[in-house]
Short mmCIF file of C-alpha atoms and ligand atoms in Angstrom, two decimals:
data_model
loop_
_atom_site.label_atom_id
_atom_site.label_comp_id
_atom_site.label_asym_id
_atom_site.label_seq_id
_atom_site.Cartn_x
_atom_site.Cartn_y
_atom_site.Cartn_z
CA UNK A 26 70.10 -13.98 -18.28
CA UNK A 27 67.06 -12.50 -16.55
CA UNK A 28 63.89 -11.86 -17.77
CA UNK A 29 61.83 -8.32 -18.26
CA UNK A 30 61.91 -6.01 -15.89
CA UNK A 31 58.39 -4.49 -14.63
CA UNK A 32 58.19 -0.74 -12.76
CA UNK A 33 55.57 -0.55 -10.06
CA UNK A 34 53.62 2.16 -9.24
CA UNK A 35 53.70 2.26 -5.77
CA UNK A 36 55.96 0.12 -3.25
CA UNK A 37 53.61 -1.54 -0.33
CA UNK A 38 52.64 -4.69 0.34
CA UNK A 39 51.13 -5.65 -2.93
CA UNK A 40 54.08 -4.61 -4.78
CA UNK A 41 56.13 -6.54 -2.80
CA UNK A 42 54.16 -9.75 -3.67
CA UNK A 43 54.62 -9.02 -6.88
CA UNK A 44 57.57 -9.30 -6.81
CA UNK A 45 58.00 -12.55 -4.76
CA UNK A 46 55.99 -14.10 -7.35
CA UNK A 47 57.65 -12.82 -10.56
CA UNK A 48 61.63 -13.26 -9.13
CA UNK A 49 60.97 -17.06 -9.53
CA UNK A 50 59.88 -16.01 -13.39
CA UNK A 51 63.09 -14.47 -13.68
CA UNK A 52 61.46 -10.83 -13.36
CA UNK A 53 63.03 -7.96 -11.89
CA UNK A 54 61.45 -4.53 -10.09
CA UNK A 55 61.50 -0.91 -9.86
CA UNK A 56 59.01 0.45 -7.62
CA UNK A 57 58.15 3.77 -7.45
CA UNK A 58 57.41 5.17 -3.56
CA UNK A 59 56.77 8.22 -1.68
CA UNK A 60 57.93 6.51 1.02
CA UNK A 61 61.98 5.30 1.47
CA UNK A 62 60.61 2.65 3.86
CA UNK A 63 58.17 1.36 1.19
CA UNK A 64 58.19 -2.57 2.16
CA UNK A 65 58.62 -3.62 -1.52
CA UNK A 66 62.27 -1.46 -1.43
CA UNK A 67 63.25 -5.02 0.27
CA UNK A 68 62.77 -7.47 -3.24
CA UNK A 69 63.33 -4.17 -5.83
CA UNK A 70 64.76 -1.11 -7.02
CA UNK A 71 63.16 1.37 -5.03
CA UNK A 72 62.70 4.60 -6.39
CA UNK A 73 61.62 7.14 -3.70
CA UNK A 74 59.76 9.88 -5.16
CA UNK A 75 55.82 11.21 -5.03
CA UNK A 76 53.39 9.25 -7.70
CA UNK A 77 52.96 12.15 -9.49
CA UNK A 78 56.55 13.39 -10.15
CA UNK A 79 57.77 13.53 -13.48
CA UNK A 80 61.04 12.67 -13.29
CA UNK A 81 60.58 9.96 -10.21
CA UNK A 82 57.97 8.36 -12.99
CA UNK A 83 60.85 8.71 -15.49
CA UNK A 84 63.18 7.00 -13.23
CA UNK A 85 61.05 4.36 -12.50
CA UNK A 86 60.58 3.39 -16.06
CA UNK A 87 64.56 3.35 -17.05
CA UNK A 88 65.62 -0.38 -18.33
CA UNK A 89 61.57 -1.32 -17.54
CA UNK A 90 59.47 -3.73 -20.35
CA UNK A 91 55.78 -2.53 -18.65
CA UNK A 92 54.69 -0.96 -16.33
CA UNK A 93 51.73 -1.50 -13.75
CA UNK A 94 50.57 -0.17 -10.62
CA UNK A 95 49.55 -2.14 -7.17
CA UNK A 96 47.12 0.95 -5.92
CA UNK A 97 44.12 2.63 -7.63
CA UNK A 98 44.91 6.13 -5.72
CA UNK A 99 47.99 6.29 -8.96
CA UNK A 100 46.89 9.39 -10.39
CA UNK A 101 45.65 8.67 -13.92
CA UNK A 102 47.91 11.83 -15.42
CA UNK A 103 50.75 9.00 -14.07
CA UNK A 104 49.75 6.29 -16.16
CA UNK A 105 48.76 8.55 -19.18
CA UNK A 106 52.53 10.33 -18.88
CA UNK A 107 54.05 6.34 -18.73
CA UNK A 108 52.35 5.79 -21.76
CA UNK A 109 54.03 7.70 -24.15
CA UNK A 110 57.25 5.75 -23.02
CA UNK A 111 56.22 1.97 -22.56
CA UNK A 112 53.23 -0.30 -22.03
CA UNK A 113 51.29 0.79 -18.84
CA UNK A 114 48.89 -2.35 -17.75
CA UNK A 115 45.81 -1.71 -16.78
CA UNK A 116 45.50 1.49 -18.60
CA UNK A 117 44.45 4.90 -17.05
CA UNK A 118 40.78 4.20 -18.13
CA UNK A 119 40.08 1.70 -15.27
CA UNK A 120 42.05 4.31 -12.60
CA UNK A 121 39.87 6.99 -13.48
CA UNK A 122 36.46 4.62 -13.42
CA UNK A 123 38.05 3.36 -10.11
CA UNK A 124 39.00 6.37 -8.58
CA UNK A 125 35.20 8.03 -8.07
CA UNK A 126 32.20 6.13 -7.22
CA UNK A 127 30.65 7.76 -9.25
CA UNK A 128 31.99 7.08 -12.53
CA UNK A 129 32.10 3.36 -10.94
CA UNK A 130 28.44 3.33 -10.09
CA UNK A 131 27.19 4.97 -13.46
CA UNK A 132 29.95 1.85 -15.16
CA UNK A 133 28.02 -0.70 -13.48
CA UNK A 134 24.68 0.74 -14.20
CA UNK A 135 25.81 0.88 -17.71
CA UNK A 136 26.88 -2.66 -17.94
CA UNK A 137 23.84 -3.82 -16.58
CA UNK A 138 25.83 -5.02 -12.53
CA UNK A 139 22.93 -4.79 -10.18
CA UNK A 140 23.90 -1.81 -7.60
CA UNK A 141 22.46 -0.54 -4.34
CA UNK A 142 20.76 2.38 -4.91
CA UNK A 143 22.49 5.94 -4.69
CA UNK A 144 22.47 9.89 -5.31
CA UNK A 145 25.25 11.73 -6.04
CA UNK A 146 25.77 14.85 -2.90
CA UNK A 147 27.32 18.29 -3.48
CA UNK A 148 25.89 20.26 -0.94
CA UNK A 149 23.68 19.80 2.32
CA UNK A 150 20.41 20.59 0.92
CA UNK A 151 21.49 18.36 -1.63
CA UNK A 152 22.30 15.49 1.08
CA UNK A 153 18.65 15.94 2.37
CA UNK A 154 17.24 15.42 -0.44
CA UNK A 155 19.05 12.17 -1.15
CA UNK A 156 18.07 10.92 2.01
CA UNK A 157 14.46 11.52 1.33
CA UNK A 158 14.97 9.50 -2.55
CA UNK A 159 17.49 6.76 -0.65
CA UNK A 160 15.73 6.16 2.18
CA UNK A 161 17.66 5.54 5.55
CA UNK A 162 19.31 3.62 6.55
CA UNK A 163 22.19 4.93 4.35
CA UNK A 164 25.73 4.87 3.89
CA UNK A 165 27.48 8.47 2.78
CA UNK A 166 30.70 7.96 1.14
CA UNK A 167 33.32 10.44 -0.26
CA UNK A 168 33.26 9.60 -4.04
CA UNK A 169 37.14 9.90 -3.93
CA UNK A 170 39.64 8.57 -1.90
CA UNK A 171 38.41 6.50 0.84
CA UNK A 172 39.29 3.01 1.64
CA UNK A 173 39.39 0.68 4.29
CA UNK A 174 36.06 2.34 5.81
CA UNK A 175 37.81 5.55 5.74
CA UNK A 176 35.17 8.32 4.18
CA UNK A 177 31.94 6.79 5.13
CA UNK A 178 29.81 6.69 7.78
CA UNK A 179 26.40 5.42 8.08
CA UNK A 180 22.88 7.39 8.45
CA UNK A 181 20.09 5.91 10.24
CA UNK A 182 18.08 9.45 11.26
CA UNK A 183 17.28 12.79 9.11
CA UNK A 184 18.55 14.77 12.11
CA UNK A 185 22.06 13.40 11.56
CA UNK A 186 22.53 15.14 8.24
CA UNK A 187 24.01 18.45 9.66
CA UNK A 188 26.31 16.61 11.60
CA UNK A 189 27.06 13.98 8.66
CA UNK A 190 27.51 17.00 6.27
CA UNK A 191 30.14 18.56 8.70
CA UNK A 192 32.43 15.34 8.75
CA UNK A 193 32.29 14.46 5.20
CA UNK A 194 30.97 17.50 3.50
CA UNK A 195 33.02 20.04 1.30
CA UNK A 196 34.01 17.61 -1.17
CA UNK A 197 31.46 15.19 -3.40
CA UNK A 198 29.78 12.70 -1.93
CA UNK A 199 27.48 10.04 -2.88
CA UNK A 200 24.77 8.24 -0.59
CA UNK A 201 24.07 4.56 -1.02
CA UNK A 202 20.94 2.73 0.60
CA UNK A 203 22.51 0.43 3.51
CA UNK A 204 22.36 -2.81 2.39
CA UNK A 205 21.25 -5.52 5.02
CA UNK A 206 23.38 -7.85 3.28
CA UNK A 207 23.28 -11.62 4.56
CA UNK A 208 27.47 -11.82 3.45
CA UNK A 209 30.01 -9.88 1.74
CA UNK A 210 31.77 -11.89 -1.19
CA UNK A 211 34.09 -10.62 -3.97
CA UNK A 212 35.84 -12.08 -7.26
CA UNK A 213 38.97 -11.62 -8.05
CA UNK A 214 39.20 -12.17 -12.29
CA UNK A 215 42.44 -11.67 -14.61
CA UNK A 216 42.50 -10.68 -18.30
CA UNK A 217 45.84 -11.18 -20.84
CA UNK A 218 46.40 -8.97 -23.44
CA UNK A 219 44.36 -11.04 -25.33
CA UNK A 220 41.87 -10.95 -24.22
CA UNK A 221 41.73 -14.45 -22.19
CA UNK A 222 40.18 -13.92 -19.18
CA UNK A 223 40.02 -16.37 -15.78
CA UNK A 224 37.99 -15.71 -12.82
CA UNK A 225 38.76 -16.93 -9.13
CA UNK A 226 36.05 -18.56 -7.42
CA UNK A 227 34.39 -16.62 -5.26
CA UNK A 228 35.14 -15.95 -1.72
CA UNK A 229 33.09 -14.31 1.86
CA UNK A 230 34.59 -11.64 3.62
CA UNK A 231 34.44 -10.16 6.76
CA UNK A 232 35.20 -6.98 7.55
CA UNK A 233 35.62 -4.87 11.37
CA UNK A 234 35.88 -1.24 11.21
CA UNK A 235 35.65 -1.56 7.49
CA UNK A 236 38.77 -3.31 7.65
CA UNK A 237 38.98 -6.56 6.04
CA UNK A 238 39.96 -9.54 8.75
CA UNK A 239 39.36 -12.71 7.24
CA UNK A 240 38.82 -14.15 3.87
CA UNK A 241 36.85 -17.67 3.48
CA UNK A 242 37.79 -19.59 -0.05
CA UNK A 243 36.12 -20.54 -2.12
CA UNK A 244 33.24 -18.72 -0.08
CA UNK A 245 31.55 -21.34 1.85
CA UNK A 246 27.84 -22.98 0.19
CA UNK A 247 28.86 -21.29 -3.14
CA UNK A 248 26.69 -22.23 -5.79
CA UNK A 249 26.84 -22.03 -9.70
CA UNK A 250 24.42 -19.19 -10.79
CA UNK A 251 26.04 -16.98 -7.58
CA UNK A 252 29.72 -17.72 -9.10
CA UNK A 253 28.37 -17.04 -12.83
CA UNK A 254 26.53 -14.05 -11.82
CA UNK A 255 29.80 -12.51 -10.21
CA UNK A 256 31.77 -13.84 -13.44
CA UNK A 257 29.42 -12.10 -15.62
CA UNK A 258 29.65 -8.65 -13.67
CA UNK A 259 33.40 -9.36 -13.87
CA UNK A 260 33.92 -10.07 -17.55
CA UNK A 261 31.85 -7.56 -18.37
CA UNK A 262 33.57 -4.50 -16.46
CA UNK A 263 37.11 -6.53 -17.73
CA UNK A 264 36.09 -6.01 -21.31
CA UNK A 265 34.45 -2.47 -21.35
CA UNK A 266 37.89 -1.05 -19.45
CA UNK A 267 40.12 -3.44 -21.60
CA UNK A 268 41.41 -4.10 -18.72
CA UNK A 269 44.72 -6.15 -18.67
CA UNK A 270 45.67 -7.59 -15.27
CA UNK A 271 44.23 -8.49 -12.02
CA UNK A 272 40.69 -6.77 -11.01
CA UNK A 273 38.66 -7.53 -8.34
CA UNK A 274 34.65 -6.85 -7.68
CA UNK A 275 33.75 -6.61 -4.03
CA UNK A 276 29.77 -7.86 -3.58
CA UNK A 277 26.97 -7.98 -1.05
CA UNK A 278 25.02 -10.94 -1.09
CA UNK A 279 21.04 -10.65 0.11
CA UNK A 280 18.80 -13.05 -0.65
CA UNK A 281 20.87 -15.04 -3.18
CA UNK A 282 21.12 -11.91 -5.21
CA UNK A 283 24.51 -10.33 -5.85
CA UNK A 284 24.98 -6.27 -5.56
CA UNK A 285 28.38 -5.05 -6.54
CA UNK A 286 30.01 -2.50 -3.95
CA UNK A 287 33.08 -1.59 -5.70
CA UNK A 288 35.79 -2.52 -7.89
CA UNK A 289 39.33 -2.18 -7.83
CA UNK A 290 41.67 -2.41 -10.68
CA UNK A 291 44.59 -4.22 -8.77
CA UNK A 292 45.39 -7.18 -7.28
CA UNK A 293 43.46 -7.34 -4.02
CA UNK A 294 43.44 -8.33 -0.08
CA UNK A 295 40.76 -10.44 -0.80
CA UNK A 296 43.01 -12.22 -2.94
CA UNK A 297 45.86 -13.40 -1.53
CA UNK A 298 44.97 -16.77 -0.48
CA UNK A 299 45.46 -17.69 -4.17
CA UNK A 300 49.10 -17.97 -3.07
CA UNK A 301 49.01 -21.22 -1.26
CA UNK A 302 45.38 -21.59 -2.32
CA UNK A 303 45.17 -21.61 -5.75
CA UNK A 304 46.85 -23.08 -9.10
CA UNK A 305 47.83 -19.86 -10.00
CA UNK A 306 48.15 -16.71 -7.87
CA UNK A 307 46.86 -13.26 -9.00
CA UNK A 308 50.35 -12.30 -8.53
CA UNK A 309 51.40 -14.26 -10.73
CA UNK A 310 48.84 -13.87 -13.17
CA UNK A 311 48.85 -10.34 -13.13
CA UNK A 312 52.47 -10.30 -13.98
CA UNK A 313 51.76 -12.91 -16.57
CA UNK A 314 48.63 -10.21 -17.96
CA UNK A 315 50.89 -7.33 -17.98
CA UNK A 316 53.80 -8.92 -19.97
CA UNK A 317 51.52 -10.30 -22.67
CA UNK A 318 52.28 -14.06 -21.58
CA UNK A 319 49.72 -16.74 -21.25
CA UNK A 320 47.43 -16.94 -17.94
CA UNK A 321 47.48 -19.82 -15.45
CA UNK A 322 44.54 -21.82 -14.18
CA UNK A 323 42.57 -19.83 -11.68
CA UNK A 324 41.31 -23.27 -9.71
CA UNK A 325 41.05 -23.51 -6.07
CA UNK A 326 43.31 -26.31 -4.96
CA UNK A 327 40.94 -26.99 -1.83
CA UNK A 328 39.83 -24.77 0.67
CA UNK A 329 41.81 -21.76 2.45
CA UNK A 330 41.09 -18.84 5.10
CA UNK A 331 42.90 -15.49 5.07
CA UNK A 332 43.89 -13.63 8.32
CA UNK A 333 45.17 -10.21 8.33
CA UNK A 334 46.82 -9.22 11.00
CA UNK A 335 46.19 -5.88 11.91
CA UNK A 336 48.39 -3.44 13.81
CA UNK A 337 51.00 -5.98 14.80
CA UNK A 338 52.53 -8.92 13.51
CA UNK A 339 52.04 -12.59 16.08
CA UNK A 340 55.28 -14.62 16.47
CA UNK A 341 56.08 -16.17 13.61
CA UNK A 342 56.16 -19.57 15.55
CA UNK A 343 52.93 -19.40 17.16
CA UNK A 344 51.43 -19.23 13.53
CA UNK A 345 53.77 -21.86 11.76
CA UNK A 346 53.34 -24.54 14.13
CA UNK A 347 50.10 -25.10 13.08
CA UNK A 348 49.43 -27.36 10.16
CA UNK A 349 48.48 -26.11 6.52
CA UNK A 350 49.57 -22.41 7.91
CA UNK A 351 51.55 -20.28 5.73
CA UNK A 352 52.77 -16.49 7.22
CA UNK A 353 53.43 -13.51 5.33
CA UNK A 354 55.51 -10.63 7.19
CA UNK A 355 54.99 -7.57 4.93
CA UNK A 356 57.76 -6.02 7.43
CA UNK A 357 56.11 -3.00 7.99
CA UNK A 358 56.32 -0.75 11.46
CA UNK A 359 53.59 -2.01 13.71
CA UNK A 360 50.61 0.77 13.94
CA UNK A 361 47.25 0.78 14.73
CA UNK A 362 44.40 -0.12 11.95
CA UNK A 363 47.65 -1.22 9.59
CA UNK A 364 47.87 -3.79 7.50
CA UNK A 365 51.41 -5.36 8.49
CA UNK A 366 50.82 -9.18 7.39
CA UNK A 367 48.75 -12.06 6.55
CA UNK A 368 48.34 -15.68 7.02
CA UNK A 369 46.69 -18.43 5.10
CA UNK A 370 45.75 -21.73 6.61
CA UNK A 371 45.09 -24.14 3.55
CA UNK A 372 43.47 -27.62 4.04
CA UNK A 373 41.78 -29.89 1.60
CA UNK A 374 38.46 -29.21 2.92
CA UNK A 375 36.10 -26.54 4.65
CA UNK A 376 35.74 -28.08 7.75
CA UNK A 377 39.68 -28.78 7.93
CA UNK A 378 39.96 -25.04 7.62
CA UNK A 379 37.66 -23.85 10.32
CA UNK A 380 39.19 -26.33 12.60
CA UNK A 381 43.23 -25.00 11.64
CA UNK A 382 41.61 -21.63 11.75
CA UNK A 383 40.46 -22.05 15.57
CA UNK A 384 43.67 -23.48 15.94
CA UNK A 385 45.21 -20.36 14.86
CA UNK A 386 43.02 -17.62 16.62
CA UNK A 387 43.66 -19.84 19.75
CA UNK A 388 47.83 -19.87 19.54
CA UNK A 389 48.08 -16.20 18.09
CA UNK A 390 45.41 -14.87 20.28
CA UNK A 391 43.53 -13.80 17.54
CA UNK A 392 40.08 -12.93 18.74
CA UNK A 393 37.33 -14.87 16.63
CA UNK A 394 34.52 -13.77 18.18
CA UNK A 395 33.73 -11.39 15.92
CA UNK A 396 35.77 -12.09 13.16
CA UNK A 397 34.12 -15.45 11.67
CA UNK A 398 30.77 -16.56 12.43
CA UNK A 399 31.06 -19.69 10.53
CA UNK A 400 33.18 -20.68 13.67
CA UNK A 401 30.12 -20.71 15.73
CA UNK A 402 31.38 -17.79 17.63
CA UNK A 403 30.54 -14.91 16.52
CA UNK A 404 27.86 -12.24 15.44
CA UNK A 405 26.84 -10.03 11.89
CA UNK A 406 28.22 -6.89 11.96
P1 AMP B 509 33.76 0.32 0.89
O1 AMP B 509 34.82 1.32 1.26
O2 AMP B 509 32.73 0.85 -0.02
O3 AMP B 509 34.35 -0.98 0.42
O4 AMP B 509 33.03 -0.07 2.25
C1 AMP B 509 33.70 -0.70 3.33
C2 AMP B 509 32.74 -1.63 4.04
O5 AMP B 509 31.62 -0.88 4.54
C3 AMP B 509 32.13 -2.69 3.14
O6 AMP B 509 32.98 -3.78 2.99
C4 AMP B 509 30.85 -3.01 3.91
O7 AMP B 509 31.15 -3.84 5.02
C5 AMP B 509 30.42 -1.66 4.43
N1 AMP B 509 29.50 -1.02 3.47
C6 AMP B 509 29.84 -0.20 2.45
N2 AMP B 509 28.76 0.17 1.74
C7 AMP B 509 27.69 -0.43 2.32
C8 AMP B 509 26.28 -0.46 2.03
N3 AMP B 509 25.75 0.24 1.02
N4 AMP B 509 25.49 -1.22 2.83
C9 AMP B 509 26.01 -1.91 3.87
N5 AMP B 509 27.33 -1.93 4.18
C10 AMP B 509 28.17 -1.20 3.43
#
């Protein structure tokens, strides 16, 4: 006999890892896809129908125990409308915090997270006079719907504002002092519906074109009061959502202080090496969140790097002949700036990574240059 079955808002990537890590729980999936090529359509149901539709959200739901979502764009009336049927993990409270900046900076404020500085934008004039409180340089973001970079660009003279305001402008803004951040970390936590809560250690990530290329864990030179800080911001957002599930907390690290950036209520890209990497995975113990059963250890169980690969998957071979390598094909179409895989070389040391991780870039053609300065090869961005 199988086990509950859990409908998924949304059908990419995440979704589908989801699902790879509850089948072996005895879990079965509905996802629920704009998209009939959604990846996850491969390991569940697939249910091909806008996020917002009534009766796609309906269908989605038939047979399901809870339901849960694998992207923060899920329109909150979605979750709300799920509610009324069956449990809906996180709940739409953490969407709609999620969803603007704003409401996610003025969360953090209110918890006490230490943020960059900001001003909210509605107009031009009003964009001039954040830059004058903000200071430049500065980042402008949309307060909804960016990712990946997308929805941003960053200030550096008054003069640009017309020119800002015409790519960005019409919609709300916010602008953010640029932070000259010595690394970019984020933790990756999980709450049960009780209330039990475990938090990843934390781990550096680097980013190109806002995309993120490679994930270090646990970050490298981590030390306690940086990992309880980011635990503390953590907890605390995890408690004042009562949030069940998987969230993560992107940070910028300057000067052994810890900024938070954003927050996503989701399991997250700079999560996945907890597949091979850790005790538990955040797939796994999301799934085990959502359904009310008890949480697995969130330990590292050494040290692991993440690669995305970007645009175009390398041959599977050239990846898996390397030692301590693991490949994930999301089997997606191959397109520019896409997400279409990951890999995660696991070792049981730092160093051990690095040196697989060279090993990698130099049978994939991977070009770490740019992408990991820890390598000795490459620059800040
Ligand atoms: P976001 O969409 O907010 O996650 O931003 C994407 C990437 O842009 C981040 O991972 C950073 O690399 C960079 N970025 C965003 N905000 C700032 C900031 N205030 N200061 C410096 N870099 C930033």
């Amino acid at each position: 006999m199988s086990g509950p079955t859990v409908a998924v808002l949304g059908g990419g990537q995440l979704g589908r890892m989801l699902a790879l890590a509850g089948i072996p729980l005895g879990l079965r999936f509905r996802f629920l896809d704009p998209s009939p090529d959604a990846t996850a359509g491969r390991v569940g149901h697939l249910v091909v129908a806008p996020l917002d539709d009534e009766s796609g959200l309906s269908e989605v739901v038939e047979g399901a125990d809870v339901a849960t979502y694998e992207w923060e764009g899920v329109p909150a009336a979605s979750a709300s409308f799920l509610e009324a049927r069956l449990p809906v993990h996180p709940g739409p409270r953490a969407l709609e915090v999620a969803q603007d900046r704003l409401a996610e900076k003025r969360c953090f404020e209110r918890l006490g997270i230490p943020i960059p500085p900001f001003a909210p934008v509605d107009d031009e004039d009003g964009l001039r006079a954040a830059v004058r409180e903000i200071g430049l340089p500065a980042v402008l973001k949309t307060r909804r719907g960016g990712y990946d970079g997308k929805g941003q660009l960053v200030l550096r003279d008054p003069g640009e504002v017309p020119e800002a305001w015409s790519r960005l402008g019409g919609t709300p803004l916010l602008l953010e002092a640029h932070v000259p951040f010595d690394r970019e970390l984020s933790v990756v936590a999980v709450r049960g519906r009780d209330g039990s809560t475990h938090c990843y250690p934390l781990v550096e990530n680097h980013h190109r074109e806002g995309i993120l290329r490679l994930t270090l864990a646990p970050a490298p030179d981590l030390d306690r009061t940086l990992q309880e800080r980011a635990e503390q911001a953590v907890r605390g957002l995890l408690e004042d959502l009562d949030h069940v599930g998987v969230m993560a907390v992107e940070l910028f690290q300057q000067d052994g202080t810890l900024l938070a950036n954003e927050m996503a209520p989701r399991v997250h890209n700079s999560g996945h090496w907890t597949i091979e990497g850790a005790a538990t995975s955040q797939f796994e113990n999301h799934l085990r969140a959502v359904l009310g059963w008890p949480l697995g250890s969130a330990d590292a169980l050494g040290a692991s790097a993440m690669v995305n690969w970007i645009g175009a998957m390398p041959p599977a071979p050239a990846v898996l002949a390397l030692e301590g390598t693991h490949l994930h094909d999301y089997e997606k179409a191959p397109r520019p700036g896409r997400k279409v895989g990951h890999a995660t070389v696991t070792a049981p040391d730092p160093a051990t990574v690095l040196r697989r991780l060279t090993g990698l870039a130099e049978g994939t053609g991977l070009d770490l240059a740019w992408l990991a300065p820890r390598t000795g090869a490459g620059e800040r961005r």
